[in-house]
Coordinates of N, CA and C and ligand atoms in Angstrom, one line a residue:
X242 N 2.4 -1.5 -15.8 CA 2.9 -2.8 -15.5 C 4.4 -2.8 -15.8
X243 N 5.2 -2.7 -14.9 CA 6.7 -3.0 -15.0 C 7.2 -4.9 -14.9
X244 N 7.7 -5.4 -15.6 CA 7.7 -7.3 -16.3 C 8.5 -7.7 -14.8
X245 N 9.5 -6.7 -14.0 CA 10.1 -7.3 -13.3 C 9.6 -7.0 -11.9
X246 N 8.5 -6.5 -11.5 CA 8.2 -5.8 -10.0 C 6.6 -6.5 -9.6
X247 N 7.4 -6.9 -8.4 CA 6.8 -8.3 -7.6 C 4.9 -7.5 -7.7
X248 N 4.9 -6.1 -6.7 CA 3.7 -5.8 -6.7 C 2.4 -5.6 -8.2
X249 N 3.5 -5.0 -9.1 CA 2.5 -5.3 -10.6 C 2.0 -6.9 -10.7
X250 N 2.8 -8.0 -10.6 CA 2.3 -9.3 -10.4 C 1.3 -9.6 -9.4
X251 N 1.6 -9.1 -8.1 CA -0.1 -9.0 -7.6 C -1.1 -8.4 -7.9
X252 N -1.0 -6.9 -8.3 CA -1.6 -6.5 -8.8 C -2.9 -7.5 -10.6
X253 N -1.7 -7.7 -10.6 CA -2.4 -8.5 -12.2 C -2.7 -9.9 -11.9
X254 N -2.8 -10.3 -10.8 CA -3.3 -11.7 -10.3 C -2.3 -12.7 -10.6
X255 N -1.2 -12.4 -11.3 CA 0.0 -13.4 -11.2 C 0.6 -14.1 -10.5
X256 N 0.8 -13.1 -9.1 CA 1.3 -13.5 -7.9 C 0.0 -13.8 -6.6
X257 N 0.0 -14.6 -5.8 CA -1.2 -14.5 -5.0 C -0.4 -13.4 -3.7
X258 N -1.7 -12.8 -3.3 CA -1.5 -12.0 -2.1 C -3.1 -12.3 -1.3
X259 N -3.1 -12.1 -0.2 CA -4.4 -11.9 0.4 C -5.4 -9.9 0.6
X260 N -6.4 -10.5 -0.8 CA -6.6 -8.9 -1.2 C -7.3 -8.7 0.1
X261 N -7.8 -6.8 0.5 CA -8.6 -6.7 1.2 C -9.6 -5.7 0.5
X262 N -9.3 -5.1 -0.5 CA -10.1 -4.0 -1.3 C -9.5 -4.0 -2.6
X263 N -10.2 -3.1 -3.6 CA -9.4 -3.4 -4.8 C -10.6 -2.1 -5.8
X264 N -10.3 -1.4 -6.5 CA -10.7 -0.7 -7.2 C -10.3 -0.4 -8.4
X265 N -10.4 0.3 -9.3 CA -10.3 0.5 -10.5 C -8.6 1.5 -10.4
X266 N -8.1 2.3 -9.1 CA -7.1 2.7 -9.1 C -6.5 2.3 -8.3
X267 N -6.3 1.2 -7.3 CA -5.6 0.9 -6.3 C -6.0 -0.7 -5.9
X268 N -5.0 -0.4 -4.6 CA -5.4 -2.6 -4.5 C -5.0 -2.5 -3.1
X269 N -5.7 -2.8 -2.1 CA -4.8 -3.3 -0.3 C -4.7 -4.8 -0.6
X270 N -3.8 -5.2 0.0 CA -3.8 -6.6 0.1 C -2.5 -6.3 2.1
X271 N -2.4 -7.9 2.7 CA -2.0 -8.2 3.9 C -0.4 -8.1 3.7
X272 N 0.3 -7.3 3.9 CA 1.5 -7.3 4.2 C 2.5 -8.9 4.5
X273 N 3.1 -9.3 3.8 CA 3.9 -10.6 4.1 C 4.5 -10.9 5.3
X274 N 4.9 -9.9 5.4 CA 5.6 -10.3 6.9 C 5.2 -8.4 7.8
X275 N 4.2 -9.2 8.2 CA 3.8 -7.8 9.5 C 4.5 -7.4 10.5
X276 N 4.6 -6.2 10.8 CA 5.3 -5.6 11.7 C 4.2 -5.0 12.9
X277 N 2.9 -5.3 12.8 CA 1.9 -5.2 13.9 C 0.9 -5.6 13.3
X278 N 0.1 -6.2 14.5 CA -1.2 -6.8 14.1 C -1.6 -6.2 13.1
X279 N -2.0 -5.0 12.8 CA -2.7 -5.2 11.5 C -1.7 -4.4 10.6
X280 N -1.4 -5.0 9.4 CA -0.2 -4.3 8.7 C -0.8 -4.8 7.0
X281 N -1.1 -3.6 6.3 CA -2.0 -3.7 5.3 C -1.3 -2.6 4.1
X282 N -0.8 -3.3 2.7 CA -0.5 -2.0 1.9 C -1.4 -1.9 1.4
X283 N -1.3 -0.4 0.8 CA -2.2 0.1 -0.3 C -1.5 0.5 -1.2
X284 N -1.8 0.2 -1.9 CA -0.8 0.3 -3.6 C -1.8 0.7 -4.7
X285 N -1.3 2.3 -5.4 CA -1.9 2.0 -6.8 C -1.6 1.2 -7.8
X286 N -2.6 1.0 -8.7 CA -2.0 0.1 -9.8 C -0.8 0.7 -10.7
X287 N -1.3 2.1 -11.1 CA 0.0 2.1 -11.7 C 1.1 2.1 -11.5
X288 N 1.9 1.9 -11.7 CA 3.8 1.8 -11.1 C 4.3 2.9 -11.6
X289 N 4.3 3.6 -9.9 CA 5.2 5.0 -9.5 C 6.0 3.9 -8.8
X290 N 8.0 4.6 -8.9 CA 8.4 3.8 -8.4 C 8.6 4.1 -6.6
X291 N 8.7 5.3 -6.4 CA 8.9 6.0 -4.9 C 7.6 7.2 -4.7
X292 N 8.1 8.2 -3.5 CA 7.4 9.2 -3.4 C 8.5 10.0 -3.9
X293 N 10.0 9.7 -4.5 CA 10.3 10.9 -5.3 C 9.6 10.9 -6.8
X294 N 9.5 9.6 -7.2 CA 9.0 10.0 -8.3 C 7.5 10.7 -8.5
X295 N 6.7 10.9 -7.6 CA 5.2 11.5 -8.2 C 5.5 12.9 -8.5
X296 N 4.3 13.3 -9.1 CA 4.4 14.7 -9.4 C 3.2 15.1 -9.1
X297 N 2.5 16.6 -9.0 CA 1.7 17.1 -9.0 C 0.5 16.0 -9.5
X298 N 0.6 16.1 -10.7 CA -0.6 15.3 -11.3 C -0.8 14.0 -10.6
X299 N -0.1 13.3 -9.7 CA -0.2 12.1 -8.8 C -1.1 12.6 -7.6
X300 N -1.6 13.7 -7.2 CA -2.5 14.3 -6.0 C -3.2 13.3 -5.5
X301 N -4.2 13.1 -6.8 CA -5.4 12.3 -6.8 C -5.4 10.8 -6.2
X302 N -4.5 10.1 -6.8 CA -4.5 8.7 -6.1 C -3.5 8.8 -4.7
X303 N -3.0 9.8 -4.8 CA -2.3 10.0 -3.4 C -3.4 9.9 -2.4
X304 N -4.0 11.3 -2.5 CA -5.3 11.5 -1.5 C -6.2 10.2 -1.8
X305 N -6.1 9.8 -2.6 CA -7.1 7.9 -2.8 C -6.6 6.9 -1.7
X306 N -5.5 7.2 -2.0 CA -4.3 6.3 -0.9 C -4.7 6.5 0.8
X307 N -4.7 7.7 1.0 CA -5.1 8.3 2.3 C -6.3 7.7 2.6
X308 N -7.3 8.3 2.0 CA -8.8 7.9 2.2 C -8.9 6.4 2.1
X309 N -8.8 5.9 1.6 CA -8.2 4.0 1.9 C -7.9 3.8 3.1
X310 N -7.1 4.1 3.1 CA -6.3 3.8 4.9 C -7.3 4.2 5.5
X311 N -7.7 5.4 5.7 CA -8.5 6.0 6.6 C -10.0 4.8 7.2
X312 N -10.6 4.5 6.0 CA -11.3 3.7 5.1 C -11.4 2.2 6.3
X313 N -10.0 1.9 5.4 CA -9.7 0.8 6.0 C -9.3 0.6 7.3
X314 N -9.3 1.9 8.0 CA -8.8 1.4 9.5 C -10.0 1.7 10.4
X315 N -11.3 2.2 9.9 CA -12.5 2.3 10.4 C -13.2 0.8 10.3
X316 N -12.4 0.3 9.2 CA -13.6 -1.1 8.7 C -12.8 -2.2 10.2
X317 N -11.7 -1.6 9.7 CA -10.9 -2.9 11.6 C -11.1 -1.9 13.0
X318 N -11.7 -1.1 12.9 CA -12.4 -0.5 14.5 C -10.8 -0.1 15.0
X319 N -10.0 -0.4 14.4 CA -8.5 0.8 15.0 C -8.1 2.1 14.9
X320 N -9.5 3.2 14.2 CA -9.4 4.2 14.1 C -9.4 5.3 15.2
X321 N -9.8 4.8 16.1 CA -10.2 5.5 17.7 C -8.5 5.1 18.4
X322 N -8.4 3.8 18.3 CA -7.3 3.3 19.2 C -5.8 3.9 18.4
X323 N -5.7 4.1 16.9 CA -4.7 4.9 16.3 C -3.5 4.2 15.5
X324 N -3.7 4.6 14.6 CA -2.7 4.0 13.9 C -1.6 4.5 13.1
X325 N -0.3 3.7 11.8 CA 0.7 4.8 11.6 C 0.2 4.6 10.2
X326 N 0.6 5.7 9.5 CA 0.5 5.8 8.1 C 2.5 5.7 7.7
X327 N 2.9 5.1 6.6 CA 4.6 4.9 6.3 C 4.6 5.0 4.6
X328 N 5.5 5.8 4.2 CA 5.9 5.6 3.1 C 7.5 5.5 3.4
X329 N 8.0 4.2 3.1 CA 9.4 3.9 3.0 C 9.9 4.7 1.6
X330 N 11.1 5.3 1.5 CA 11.5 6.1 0.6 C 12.6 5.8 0.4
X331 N 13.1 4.9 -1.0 CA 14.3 4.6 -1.6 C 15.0 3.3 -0.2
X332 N 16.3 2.8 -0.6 CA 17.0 2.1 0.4 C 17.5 2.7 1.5
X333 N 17.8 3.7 1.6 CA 18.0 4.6 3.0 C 16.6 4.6 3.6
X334 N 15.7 4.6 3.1 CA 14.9 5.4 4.0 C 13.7 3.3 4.1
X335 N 14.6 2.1 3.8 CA 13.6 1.3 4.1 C 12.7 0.7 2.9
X336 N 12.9 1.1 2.0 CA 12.1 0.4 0.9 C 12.5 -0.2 0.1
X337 N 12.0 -1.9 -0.2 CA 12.9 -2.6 -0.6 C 11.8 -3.1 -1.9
X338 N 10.4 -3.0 -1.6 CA 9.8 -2.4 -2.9 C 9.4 -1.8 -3.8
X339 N 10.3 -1.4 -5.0 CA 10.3 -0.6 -5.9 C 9.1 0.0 -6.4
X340 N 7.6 0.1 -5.6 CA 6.4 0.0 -6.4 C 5.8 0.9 -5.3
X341 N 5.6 2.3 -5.5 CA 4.7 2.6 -4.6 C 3.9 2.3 -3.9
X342 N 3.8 2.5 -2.3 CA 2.8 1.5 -1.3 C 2.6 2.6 0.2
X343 N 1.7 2.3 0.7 CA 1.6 3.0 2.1 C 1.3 1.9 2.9
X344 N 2.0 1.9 4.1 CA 2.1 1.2 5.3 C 0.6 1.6 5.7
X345 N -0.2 0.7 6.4 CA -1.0 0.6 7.5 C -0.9 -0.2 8.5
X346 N -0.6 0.3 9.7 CA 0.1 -0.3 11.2 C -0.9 0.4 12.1
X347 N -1.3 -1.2 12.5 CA -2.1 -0.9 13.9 C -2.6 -2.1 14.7
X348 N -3.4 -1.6 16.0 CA -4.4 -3.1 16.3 C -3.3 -3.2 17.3
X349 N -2.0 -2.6 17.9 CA -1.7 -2.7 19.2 C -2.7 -2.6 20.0
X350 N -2.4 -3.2 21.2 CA -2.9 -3.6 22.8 C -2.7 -2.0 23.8
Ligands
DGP27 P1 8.9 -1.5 1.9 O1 10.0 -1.8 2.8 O2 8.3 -0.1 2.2 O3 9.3 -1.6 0.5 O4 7.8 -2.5 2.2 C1 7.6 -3.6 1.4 C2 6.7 -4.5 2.1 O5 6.1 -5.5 1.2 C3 7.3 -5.3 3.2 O6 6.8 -5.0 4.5 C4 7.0 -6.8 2.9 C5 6.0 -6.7 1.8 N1 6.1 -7.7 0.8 C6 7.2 -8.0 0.1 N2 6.9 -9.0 -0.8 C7 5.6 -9.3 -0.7 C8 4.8 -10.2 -1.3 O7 5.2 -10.9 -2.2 N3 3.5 -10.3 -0.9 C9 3.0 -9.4 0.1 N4 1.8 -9.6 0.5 N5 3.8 -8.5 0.7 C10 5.1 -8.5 0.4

């Protein structure tokens, strides 16, 4: 838990989000402001701050991360029709929060 990073406060119920899953290492909740019908992070609890920071020993909730999405885009029937997987990386690359998360984008027409 980092005292200043919005997603630890959802994560810890401080902040409200709208959850969609939630487990002992990770949390999806509804993206605030969507960029396609269905736009869902998945976030572990612990606070990595990017994808430069993981290391080897991070595999595990990485691949958790995946299989989530995967997971989760079977439970919304957009698995066939296709969807993007995103990790924004630092401010160049789009990420404006400091808390490791993976994009789920989908549910186009
Ligand atoms: P990124 O640019 O990769 O850091 O994406 C951060 C995403 O987080 C962005 O699409 C908007 C979303 N977001 C920011 N603040 C909140 C919040 O307080 N609640 C929720 N549900 N989403 C948020």
């Amino acid at each position: 838990m980092q005292s200043d990073c919005i997603f630890c406060k959802i994560i810890q119920k401080e902040l409200p989000a709208d959850f969609l899953f939630e487990n002992e290492n990770l949390v999806v909740f509804r993206d605030i402001n969507p960029k396609a019908p269905v736009h869902q992070l998945i976030v572990p609890r612990q606070h990595l701050r990017s994808i430069n920071d993981i290391t080897i020993s991070d595999g595990q909730i990485l691949t958790e991360m995946i299989f989530t999405a995967q997971k989760m885009a079977v439970k919304l029937k957009i698995d066939r029709s296709g969807y993007k997987l995103l990790f924004n990386v630092e401010k160049g690359g789009g990420q404006v929060i400091f808390h490791l998360h993976l994009h789920l984008l989908g549910g186009w027409k």
